[in-house]
Coordinates of C-alpha atoms in Angstrom, one line a residue:
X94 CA 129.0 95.9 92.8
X95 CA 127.1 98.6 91.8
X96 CA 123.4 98.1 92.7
X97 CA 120.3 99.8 91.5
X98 CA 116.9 100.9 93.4
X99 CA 114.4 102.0 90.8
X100 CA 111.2 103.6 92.2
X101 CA 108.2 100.9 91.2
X102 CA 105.9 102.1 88.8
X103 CA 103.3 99.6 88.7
X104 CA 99.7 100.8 89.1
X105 CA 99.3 102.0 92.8
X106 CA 102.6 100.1 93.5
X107 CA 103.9 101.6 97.0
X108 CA 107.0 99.5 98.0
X109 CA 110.3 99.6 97.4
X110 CA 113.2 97.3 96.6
X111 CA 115.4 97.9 99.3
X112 CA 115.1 100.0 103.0
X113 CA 117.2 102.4 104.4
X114 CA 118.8 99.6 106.6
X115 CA 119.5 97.1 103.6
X116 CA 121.4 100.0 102.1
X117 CA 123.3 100.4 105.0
X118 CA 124.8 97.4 104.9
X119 CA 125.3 97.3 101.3
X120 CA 127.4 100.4 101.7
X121 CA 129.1 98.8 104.8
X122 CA 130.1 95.7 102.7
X123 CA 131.8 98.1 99.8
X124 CA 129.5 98.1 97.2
X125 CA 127.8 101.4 95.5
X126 CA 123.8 102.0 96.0
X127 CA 121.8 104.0 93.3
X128 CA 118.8 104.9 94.8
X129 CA 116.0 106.5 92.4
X130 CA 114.7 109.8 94.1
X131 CA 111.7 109.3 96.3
X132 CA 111.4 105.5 95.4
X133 CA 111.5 104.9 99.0
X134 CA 108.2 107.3 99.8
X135 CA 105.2 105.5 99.3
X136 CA 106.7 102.9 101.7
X137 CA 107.6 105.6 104.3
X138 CA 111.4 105.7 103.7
X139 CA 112.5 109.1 102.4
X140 CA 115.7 110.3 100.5
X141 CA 117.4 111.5 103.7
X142 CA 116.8 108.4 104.5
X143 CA 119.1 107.2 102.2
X144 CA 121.3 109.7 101.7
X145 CA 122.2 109.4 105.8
X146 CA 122.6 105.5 105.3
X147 CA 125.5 106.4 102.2
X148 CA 122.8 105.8 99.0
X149 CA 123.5 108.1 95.8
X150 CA 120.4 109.7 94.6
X151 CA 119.6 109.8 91.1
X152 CA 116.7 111.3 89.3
X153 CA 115.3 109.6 87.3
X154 CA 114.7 105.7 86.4
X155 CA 116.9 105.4 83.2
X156 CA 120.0 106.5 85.2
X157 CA 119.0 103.9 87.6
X158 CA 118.8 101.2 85.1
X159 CA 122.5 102.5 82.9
X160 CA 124.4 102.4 86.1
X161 CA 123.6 99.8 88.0
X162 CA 124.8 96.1 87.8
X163 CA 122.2 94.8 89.6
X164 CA 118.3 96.0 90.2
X165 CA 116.5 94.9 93.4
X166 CA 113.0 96.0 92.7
X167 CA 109.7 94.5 94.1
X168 CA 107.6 93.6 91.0
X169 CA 108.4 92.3 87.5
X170 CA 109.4 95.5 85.1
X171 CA 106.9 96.7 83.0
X172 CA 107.0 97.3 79.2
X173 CA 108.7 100.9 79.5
X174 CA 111.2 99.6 81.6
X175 CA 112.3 96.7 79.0
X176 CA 113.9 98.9 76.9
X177 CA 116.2 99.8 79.9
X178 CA 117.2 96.8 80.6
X179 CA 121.0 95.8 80.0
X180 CA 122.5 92.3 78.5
X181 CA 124.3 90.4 81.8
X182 CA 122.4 92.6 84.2
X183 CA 120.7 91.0 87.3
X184 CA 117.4 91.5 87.8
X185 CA 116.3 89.9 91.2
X186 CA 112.4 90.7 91.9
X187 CA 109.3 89.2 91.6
X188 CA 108.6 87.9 88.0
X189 CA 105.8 85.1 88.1
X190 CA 106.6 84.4 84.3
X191 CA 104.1 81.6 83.8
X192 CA 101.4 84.5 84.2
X193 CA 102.9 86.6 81.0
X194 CA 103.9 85.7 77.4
X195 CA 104.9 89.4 76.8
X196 CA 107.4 89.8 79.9
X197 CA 108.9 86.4 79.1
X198 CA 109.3 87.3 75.7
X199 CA 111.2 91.0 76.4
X200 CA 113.5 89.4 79.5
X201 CA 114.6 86.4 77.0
X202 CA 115.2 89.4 74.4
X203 CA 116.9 91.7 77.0
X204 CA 119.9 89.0 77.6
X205 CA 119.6 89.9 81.5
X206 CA 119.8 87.6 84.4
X207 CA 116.3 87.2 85.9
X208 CA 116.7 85.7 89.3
X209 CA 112.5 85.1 90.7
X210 CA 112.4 86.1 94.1
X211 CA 109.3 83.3 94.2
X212 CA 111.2 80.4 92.9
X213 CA 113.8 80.9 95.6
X214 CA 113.6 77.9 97.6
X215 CA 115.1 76.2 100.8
X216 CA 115.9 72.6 101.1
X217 CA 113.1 71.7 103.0
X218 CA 110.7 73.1 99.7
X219 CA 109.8 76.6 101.4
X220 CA 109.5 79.5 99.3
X221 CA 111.2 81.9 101.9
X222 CA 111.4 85.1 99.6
X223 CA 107.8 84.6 98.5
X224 CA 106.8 83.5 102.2
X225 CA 106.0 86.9 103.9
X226 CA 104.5 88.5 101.0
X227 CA 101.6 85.4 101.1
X228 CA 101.5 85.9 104.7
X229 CA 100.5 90.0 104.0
X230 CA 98.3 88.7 101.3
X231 CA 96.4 85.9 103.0
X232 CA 95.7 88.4 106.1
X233 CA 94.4 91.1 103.3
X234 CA 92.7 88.5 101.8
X235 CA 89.9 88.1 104.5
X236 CA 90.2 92.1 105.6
X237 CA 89.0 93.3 101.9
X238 CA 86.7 90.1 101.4
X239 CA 85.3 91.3 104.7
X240 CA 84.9 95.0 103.1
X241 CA 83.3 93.9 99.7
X242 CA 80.7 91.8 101.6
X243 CA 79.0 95.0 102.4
X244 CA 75.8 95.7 100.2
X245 CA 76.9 99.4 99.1
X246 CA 80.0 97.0 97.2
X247 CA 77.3 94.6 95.9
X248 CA 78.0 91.8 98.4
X249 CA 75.5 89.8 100.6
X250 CA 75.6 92.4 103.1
X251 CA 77.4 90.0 105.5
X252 CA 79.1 90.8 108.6
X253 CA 81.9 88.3 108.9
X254 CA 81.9 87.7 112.7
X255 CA 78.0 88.1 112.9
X256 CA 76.8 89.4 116.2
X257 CA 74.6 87.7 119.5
X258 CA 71.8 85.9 118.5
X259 CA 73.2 85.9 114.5
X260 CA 75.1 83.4 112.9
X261 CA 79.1 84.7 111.4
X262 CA 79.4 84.7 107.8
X263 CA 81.1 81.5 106.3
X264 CA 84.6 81.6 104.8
X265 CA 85.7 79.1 102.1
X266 CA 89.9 79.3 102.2
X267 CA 91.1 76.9 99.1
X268 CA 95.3 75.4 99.9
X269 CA 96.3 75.3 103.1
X270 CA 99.7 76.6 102.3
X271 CA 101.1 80.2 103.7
X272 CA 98.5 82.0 102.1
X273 CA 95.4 80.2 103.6
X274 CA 96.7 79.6 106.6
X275 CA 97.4 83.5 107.6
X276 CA 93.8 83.7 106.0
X277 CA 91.9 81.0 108.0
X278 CA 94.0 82.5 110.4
X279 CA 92.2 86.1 110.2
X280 CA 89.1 84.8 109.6
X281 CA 88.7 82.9 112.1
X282 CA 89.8 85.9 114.4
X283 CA 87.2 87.5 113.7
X284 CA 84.5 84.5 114.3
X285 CA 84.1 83.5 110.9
X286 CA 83.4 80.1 110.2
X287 CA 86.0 78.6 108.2
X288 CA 86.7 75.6 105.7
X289 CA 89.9 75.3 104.4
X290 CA 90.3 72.8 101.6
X291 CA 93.9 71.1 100.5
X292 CA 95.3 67.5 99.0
X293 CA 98.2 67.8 101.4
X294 CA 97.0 66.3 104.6
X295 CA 100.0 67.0 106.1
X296 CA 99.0 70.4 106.0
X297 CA 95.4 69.4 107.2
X298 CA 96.4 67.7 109.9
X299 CA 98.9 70.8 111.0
X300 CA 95.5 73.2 110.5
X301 CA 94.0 71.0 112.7
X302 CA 96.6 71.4 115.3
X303 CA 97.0 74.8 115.6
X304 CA 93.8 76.7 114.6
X305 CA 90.5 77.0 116.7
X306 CA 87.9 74.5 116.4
X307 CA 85.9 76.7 114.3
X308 CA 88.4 76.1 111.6
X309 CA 87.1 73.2 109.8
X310 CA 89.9 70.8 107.3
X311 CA 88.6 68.4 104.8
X312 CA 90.4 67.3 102.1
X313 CA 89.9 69.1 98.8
X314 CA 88.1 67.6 95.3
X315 CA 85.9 69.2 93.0
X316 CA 82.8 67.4 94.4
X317 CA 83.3 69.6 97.8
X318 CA 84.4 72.4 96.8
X319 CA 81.0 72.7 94.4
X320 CA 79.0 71.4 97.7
X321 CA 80.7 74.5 99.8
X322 CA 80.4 77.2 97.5
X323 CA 77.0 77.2 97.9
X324 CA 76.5 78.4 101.3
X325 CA 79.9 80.1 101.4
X326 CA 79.8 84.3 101.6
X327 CA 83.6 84.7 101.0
X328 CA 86.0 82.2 98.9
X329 CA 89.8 82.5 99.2
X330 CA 91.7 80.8 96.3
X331 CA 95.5 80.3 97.5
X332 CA 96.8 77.5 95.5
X333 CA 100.5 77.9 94.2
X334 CA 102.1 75.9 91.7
X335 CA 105.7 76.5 92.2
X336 CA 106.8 78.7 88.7
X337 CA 103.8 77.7 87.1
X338 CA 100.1 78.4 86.6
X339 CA 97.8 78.1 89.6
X340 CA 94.8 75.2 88.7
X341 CA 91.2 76.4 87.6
X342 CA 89.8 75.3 90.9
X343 CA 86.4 77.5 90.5
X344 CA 85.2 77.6 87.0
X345 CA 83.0 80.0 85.2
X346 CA 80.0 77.5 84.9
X347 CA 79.8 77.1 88.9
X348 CA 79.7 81.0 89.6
X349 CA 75.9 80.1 89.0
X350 CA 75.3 77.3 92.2
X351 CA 76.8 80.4 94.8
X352 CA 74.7 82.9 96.2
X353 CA 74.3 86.7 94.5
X354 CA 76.5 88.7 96.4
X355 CA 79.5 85.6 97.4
X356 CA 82.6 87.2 97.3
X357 CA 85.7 85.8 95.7
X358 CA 89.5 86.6 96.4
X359 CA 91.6 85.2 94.2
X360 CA 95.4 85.4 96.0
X361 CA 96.9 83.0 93.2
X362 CA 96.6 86.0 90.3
X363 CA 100.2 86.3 90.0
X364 CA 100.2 82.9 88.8
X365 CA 97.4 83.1 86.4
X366 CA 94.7 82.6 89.3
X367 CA 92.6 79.4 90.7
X368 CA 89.5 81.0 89.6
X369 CA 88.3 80.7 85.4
X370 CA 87.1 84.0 85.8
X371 CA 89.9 85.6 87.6
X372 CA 91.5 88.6 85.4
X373 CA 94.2 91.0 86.8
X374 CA 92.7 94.1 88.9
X375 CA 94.5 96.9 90.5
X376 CA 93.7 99.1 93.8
X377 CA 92.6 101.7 91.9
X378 CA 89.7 98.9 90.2
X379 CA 90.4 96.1 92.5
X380 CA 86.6 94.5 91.8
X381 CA 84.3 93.8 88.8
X382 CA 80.9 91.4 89.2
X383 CA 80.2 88.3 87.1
X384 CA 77.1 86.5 87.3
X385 CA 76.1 88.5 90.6
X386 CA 79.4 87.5 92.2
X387 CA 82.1 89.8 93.4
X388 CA 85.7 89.2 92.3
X389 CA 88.6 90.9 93.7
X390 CA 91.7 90.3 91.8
X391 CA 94.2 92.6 92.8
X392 CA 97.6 91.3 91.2
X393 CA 100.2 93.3 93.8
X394 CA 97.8 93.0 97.1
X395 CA 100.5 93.5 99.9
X396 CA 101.4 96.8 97.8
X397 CA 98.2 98.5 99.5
X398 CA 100.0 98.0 103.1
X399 CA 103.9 99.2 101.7
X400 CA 105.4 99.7 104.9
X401 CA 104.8 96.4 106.7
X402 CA 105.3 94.8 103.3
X403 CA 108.5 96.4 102.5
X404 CA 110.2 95.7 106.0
X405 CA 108.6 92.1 105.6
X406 CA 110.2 91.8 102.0
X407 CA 113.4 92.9 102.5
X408 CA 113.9 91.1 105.9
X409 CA 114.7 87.9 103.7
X410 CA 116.0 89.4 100.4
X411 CA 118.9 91.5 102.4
X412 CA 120.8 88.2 102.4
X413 CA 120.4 87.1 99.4
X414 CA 121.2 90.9 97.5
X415 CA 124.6 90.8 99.7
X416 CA 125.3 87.3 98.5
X417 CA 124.9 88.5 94.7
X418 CA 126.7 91.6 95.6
X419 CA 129.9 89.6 97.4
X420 CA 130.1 86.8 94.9
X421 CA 128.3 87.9 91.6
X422 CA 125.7 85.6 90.8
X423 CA 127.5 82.8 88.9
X424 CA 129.5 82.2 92.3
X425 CA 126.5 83.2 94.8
X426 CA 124.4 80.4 92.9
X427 CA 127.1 77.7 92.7
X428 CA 127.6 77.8 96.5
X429 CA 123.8 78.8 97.6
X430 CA 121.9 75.8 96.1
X431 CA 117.9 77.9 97.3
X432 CA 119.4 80.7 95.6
X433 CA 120.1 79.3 92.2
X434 CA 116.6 77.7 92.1
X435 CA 115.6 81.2 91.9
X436 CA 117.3 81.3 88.2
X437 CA 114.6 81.9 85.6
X438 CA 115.9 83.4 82.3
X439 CA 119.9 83.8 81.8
X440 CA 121.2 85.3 78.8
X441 CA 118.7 84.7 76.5
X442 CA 117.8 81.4 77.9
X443 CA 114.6 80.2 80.5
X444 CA 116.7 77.6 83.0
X445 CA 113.8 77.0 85.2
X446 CA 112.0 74.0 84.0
X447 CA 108.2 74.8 84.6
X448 CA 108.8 77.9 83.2
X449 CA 110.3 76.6 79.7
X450 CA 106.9 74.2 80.0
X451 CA 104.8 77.1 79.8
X452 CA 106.4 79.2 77.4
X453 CA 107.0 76.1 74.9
X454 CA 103.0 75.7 74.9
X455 CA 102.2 79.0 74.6
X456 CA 104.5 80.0 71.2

């Protein structure tokens, strides 16, 4: 198969689809690797890189797109990239459709064969292409919370860990799924007190068992998540609704019962957000203030760290991308039940249930 490596072009977007050692074995197993010239740099991975490993450079993302089968990229293409896209290619990369009308609308038109790294799922219901990316995420989480509590950023001027003889700050972490785990996680690390809300209490009861008992569980309704937001300095939405939009845990309305200053981070963007208020930022303008309270909304977060992201990323697509490339995807999908859950759109046509939910409201 011939597979394609497009540079990303998403604002401040610095991973890339594939490493030098994913090539590698791409190469090894017969197949042909176009490689978009300095794709790989942001991440640390340079074109000798590739070249060495058996890649062909190409300069420019068009070719990319014309001769490649398949594109393994990191984020959903963009509108100038729709116009690239072929009828029957494979697209496998993050899409989060239920968070855009416009992208579902162009990959419908485009005929491809969208396969959502995030809707990939194992038997026992894990996410495992979308698991290391909310493990980056949910440790940034509480490291730029932490930043944008300082008063210069309009936060409470809140040191997270506190010091002798002052109380730490106090860290609200909503789902205890990967995401607010690896954040309750971090926060507590660095003595933060931490409540982490869920309705699974399976999940409460494993929080329980492995965190410090600083790390407080109680189960999660709208009653105490309006009594903990007002004495909370930093709030860390991580709900995920598998292909669909993330709940409207936090609404506009109760921005006014925190304290000036709170910080929210809002992981579950992708998916629309948990937060009423949440709307899309980038590292370049990853806050903006509403009602005296600090939102950080970055959509790509892990894409600020590219080089533990992109190794993390591509330590569980590699399988998957050689599986496409070995069988085609028709064959790959038949005999790799996780693999075809990560079907979205297919010729023209959404397959993936939550997905044709969202797109049938929103015509």
């Amino acid at each position: 198969m011939k597979i394609g490596v497009p540079k990303e072009i998403k604002n401040n977007e610095n991973r890339v689809g594939m490493t030098p050692a994913g090539v590698y074995e791409l190469v090894k197993n017969g197949h042909t690797v176009y490689v978009q010239s300095t794709a790989g740099d942001g991440s640390g991975f340079f074109d000798d890189d590739y070249l060495s490993v058996g890649a062909n450079l190409v300069p420019d993302i068009e070719t990319v797109y014309e001769l490649a089968e398949m594109i393994v990229k990191v984020k959903e293409p963009i509108a100038q990239e729709y116009p690239l896209i072929k009828p029957g290619q494979i697209l496998f990369t993050y899409f989060h459709f239920a968070s855009s009308m416009e992208l579902t609308q162009a990959m419908i038109e485009s005929k491809a064969v969208c396969i959502a790294y995030e809707t990939v799922e194992d038997t026992d219901g894990t996410l495992p292409l979308l698991t290391p990316m909310s493990e980056v995420a949910g440790r940034m989480a509480i490291q730029q919370g932490a930043k944008y509590l300082e008063k210069p950023i309009k936060g409470r001027g809140v040191l997270l860990g506190g010091v002798p003889g002052v109380p730490p700050g106090k860290v609200l972490v909503l789902g205890a799924g990967v995401v607010g785990i690896q954040a309750a996680k971090m926060a507590a690390g660095l003595g933060a007190h931490v409540t982490i809300l869920d309705i699974n209490m399976k999940r409460l009861r494993h929080v329980n068992d492995v965190m410090p008992s600083h790390v407080v569980t109680e189960y999660s309704s709208e009653y105490n998540i309006r009594r903990h937001i007002k004495n909370h300095d930093l709030i860390v939405g991580g709900v995920l609704i598998k292909g669909g939009k993330a709940p409207k845990l936090i609404t506009r309305e109760m921005l006014k019962e925190m304290r000036p200053g709170t910080v929210l981070v809002d992981v579950a963007v992708d998916q629309g957000g948990c937060f009423e208020t949440t709307r899309a930022t980038t590292h370049e303008d990853p806050t903006y203030i509403i009602d005296d309270i600090v939102h950080y909304c970055v959509a790509n977060m892990p894409g600020a760290v590219p080089y533990t992201s992109t190794l993390a990323l591509t330590n569980v697509t590699l399988p998957y991308v050689l599986k496409l490339a070995n069988l085609g995807y028709e064959t790959a999908c038949a005999k790799n039940p996780e693999l075809a859950k990560g079907l979205n759109i297919v010729g023209g046509e959404i397959v993936y249930e939550e997905i044709k939910e969202f797109f049938e409201a929103n015509v």
